[in-house]
XYZ file of C-alpha atoms in Angstrom:
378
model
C 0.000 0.000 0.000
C 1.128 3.588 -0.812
C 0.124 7.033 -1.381
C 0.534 10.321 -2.656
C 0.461 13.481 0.098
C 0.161 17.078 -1.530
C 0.797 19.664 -0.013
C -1.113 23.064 -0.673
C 0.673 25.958 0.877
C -2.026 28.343 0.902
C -4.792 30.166 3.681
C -7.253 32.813 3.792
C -5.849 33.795 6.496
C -3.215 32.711 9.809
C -4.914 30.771 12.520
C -2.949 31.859 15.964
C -1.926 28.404 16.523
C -0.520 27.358 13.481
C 2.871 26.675 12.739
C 2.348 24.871 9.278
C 3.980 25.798 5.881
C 1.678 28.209 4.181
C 1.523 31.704 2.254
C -1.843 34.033 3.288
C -0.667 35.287 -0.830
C -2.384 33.070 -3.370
C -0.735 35.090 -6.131
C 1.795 32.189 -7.005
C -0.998 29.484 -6.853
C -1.508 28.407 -10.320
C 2.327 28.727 -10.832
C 3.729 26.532 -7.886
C 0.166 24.115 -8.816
C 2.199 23.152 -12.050
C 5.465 22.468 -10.080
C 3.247 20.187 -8.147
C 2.474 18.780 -10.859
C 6.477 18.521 -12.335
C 7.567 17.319 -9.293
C 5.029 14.255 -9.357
C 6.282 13.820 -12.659
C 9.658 13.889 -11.580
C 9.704 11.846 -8.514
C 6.733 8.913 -9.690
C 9.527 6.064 -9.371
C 9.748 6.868 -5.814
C 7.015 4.813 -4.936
C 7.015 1.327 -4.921
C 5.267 -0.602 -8.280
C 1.781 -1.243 -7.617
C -1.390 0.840 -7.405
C -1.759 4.097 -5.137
C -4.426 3.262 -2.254
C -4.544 6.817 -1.145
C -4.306 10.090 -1.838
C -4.615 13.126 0.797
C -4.419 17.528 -0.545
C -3.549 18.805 3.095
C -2.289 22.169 3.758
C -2.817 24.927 4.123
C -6.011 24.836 2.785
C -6.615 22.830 -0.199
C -10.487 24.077 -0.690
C -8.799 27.221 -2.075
C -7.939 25.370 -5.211
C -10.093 26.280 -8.455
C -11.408 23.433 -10.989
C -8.684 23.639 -13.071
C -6.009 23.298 -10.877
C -7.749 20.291 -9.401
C -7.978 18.789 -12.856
C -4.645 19.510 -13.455
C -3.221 17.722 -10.862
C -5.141 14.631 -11.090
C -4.337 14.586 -14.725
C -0.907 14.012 -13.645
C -1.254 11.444 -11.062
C -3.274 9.977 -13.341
C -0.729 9.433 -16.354
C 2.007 8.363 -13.790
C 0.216 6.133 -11.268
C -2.283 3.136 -11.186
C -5.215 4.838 -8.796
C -7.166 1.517 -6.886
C -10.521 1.174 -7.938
C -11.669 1.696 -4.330
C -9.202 4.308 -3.491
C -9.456 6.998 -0.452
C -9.094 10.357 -1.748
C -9.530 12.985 0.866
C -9.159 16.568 0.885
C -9.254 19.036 4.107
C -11.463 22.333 3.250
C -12.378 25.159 5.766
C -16.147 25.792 5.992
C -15.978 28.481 4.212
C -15.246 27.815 1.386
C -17.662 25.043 1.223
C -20.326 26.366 -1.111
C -22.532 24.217 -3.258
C -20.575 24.834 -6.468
C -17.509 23.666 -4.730
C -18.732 20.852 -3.181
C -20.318 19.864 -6.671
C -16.588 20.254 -8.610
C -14.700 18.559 -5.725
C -17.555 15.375 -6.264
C -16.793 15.538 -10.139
C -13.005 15.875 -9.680
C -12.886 12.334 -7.597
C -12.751 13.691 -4.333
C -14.246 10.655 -1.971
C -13.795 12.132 1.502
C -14.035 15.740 3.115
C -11.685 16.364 6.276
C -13.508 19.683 7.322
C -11.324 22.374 9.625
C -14.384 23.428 12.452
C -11.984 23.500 15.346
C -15.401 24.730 17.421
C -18.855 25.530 16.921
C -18.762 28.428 19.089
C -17.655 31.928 17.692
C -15.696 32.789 20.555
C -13.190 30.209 20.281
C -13.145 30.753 16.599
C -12.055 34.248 17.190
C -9.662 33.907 19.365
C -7.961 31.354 17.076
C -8.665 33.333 14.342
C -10.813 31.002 11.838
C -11.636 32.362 8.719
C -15.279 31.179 9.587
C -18.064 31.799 12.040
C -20.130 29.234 13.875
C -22.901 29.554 11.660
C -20.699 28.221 8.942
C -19.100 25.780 10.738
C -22.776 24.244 11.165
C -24.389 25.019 7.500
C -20.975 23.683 6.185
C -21.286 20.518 7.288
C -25.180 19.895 6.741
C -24.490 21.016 2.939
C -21.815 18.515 2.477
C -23.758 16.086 3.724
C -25.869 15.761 0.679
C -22.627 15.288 -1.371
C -20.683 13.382 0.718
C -21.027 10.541 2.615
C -17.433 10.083 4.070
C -16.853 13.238 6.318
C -14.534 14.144 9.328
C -14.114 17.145 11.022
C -11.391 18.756 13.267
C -12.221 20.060 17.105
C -9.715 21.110 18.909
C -10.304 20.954 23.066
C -8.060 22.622 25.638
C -8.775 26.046 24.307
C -8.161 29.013 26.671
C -11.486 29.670 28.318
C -13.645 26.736 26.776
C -15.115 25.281 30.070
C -16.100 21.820 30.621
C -20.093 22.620 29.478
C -18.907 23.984 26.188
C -16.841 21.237 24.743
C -19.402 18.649 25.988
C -21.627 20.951 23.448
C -19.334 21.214 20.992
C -19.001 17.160 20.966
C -22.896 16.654 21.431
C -23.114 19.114 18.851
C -21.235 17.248 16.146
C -22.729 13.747 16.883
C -26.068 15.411 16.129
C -24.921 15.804 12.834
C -24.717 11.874 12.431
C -21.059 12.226 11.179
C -18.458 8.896 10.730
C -15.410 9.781 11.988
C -13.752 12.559 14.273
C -10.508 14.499 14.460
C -9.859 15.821 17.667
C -6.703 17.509 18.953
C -5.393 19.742 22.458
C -4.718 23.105 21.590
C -1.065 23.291 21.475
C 1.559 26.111 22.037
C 4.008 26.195 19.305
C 7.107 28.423 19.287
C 6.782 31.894 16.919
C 3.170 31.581 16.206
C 1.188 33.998 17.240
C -0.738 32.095 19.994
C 3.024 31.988 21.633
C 3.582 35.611 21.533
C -0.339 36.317 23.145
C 0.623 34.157 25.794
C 3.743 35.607 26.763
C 2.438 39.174 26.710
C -0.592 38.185 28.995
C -3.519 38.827 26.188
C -4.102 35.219 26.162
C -4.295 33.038 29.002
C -2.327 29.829 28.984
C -3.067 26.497 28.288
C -4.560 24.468 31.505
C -2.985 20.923 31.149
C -5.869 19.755 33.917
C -8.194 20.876 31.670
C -7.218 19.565 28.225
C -6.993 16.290 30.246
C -10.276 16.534 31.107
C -11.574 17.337 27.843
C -9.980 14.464 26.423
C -11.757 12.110 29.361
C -15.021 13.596 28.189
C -14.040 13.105 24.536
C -13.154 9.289 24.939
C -15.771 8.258 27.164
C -18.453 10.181 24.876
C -17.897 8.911 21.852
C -17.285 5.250 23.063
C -20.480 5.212 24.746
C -21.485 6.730 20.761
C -20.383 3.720 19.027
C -16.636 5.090 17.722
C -13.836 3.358 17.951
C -10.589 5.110 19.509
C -8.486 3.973 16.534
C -5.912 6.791 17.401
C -4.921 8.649 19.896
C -6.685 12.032 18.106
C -8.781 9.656 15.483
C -12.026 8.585 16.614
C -14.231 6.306 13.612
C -17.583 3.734 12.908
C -16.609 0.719 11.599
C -15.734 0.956 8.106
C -14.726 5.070 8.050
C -11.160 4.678 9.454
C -8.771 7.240 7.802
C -6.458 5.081 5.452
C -4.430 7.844 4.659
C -3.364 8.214 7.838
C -3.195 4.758 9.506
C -0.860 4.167 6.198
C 1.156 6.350 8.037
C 1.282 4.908 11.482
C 1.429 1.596 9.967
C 4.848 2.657 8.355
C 3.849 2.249 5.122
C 5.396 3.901 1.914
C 4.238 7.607 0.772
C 5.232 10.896 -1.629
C 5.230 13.965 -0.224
C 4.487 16.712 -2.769
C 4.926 20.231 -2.491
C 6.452 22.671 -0.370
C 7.664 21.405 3.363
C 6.207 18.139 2.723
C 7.599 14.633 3.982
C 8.088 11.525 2.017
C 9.163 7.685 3.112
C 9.935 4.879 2.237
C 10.914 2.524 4.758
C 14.520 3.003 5.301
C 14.218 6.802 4.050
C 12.943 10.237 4.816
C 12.994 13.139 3.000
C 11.562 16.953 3.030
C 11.077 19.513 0.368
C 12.060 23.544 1.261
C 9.085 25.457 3.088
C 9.605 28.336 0.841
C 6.711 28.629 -2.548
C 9.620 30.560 -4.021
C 12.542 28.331 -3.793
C 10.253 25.929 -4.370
C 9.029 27.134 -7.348
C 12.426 28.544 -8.937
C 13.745 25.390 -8.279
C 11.182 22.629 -10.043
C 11.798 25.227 -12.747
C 15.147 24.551 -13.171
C 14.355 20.461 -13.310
C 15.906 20.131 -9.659
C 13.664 18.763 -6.569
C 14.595 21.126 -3.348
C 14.818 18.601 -0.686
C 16.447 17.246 1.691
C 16.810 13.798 2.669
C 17.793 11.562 5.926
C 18.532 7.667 5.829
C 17.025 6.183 8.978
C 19.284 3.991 10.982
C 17.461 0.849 13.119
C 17.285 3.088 16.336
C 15.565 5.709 14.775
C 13.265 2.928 12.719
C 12.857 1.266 16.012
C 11.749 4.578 18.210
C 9.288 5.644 15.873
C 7.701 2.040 14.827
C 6.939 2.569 18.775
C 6.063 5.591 19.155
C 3.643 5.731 15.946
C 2.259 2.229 17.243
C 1.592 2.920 20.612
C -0.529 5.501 19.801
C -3.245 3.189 17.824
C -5.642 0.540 18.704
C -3.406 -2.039 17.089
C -0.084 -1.369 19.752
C 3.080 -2.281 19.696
C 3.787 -6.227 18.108
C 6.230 -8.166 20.283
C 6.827 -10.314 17.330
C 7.154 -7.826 14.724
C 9.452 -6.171 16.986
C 11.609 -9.360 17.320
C 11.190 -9.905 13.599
C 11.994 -6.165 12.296
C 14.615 -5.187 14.857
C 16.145 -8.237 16.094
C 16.746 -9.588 19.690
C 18.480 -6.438 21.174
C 16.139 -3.957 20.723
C 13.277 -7.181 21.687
C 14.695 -7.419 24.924
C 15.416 -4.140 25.603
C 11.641 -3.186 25.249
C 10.894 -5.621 27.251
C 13.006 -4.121 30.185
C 11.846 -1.242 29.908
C 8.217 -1.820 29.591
C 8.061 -3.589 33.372
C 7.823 0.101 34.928
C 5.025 0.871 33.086
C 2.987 -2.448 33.314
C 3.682 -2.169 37.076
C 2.564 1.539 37.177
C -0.681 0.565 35.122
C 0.194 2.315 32.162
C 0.594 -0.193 29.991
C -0.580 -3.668 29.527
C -0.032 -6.776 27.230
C -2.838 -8.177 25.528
C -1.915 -11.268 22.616
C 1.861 -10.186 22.896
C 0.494 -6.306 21.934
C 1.837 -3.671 24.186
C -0.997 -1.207 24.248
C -1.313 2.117 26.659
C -4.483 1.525 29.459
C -7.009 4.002 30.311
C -5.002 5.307 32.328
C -1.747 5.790 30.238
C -3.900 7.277 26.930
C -3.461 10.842 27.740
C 0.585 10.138 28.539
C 0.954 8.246 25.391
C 3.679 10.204 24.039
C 5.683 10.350 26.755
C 5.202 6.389 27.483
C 6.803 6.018 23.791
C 10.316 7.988 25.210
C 10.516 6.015 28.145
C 10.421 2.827 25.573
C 12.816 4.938 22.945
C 16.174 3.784 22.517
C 19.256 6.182 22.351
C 22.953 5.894 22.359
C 23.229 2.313 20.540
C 26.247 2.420 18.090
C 25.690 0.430 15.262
């Protein structure tokens, strides 16, 4: 299985919290579109032989892309790949820019699944994270894609800076009303030079309560597990069937193309990034020449993120595919250091699967650096 990411470097506007690869100027859009396009061409032996199960437009914000750039770009991937016959092809759009005409040319382009940006229903979390939208398109968004669409996710993000218990219990009850598959769901986090950062440090903002994104995410689990959805991922919540293949690809370790500015690409043994600049970018496809950068991963670094991608999923971490892939040091180390955290109830072992308990989900990531291993020469 493998797939194509691409990356579309362009927003209406800068969300406080953001800290993605993107340009609030769309006059270079139809321009750097046909270096996407080059660069697929360029880089289509990349990917192992076979047919692509997936592709994903992230961003950015992909919605902002006109009918002819979409057709453009599937043109190519067309004449260079083998698509499935059941492939997942998802784009993520703001509700915004989710009008009936768009939702109609993103249906007759292929498009098969919507990831929709809400973040919140309510308008004053919206502002202070500075959405393009308002609540009432957040809502209308949604119920108009519905009639297109039948595979749909949306974004909320919990944790926000004066969102009390009471209103993300409405945001959630509000988006299960809308009889939706699958869920996206993310703590607001800090990130250094965005603008969230700077609001924070000068007082305008208050910080971040750990307690209480904790607590949000208790409400989260519990309420959509008594809902029917299964806690696939640690942020990824689905019904049977409506799983994001795109992105369990990725914590499955499987093989994918990143196109486009500041996007990643692996292969296995492999990672590599392209420049987060549209006008290197650009100038450089011109020329014939890809601008990335690439890193050869040794075992330890295979090994640390096989757990750390693994541990965050329903599926856990294999003893025998560690054994199998990494061989009997890094097999028994694991196992040494797992007995702290099976002790402290943290983790536990179900059919030789090391998965995080109740208890451990919200510490997931740092359960995966206690299990890392660092300083092994090899």
């Amino acid at each position: 299985m493998s797939g194509i990411y691409i990356h579309i470097p362009f927003c209406k506007e800068a969300c406080h919290y953001c800290d993605f690869h993107f340009s609030t100027s769309v006059k270079k859009k139809r321009e750097l579109v046909e270096m996407l396009c080059k660069e697929i061409f360029l880089r289509k032996e990349e990917l192992p032989a076979g047919e692509l199960q997936t592709i994903y437009f992230g961003g950015g914000t992909p919605s902002l892309l006109s009918s002819g750039e979409m057709k453009m770009i599937f043109d190519t991937i067309y004449s260079n790949f083998t698509l499935a016959e059941e492939a997942e092809i998802t784009l993520e759009a703001n509700p915004d820019d989710l009008s009936r005409e768009k939702l109609e040319m993103l249906m007759a382009a292929g498009i098969n699944r919507l990831s929709i940006g809400v973040q919140s229903f309510f308008e004053e979390d919206l502002q202070l994270m500075n959405r393009a939208h308002n609540e009432v398109e957040a809502l209308q968004s949604i119920q108009l894609a519905r009639e297109y669409f039948d595979n749909i996710s949306i974004d909320l993000i919990y944790g926000i800076p004066g969102m009390g218990e009471e209103r993300w219990k409405k945001n959630i009850r509000i988006a299960l009303d809308l009889g939706l598959p699958h869920f996206s769901c993310y703590a607001l986090t800090v990130e250094p030079k965005t603008v969230l950062k700077k609001f924070i440090d000068k007082g305008i903002i208050k910080p971040v309560d750990d307690d209480a994104s904790r607590l949000h995410f208790e409400i989260l689990t519990r309420t959509l597990k008594d809902a029917g959805y299964i806690h696939y991922e640690f942020s990824n919540f689905g019904k049977p069937g409506y799983f994001s293949r795109n992105n369990t690809a990725y914590w499955m370790g499987k093989p994918y193309l990143g196109i486009g500015p500041s996007a990643h690409s692996f292969n296995g043994n492999k990672r590599k990034w392209n420049v987060s600049n549209n006008s290197l970018y650009i100038k450089s496809l011109e020329k014939g020449e890809i601008p990335s950068q690439e890193e050869v991963l040794s075992i330890t670094d295979r090994y640390n993120e096989y757990v750390m991608t693994r541990l965050r999923t329903m599926w856990g971490i294999s003893l025998k595919e560690v054994n199998e892939r990494f061989g009997d040091q890094f097999f028994n180390y694991l196992l040494e250091q797992a007995k702290p955290l099976l002790t402290g109830n943290l983790l536990k072992l179900e059919n030789e699967h090391y998965h995080v308990t109740e208890k451990g989900k919200f510490l997931s990531d740092g359960i995966a650096a206690d299990l890392f291993l660092v300083n092994l020469e090899e």
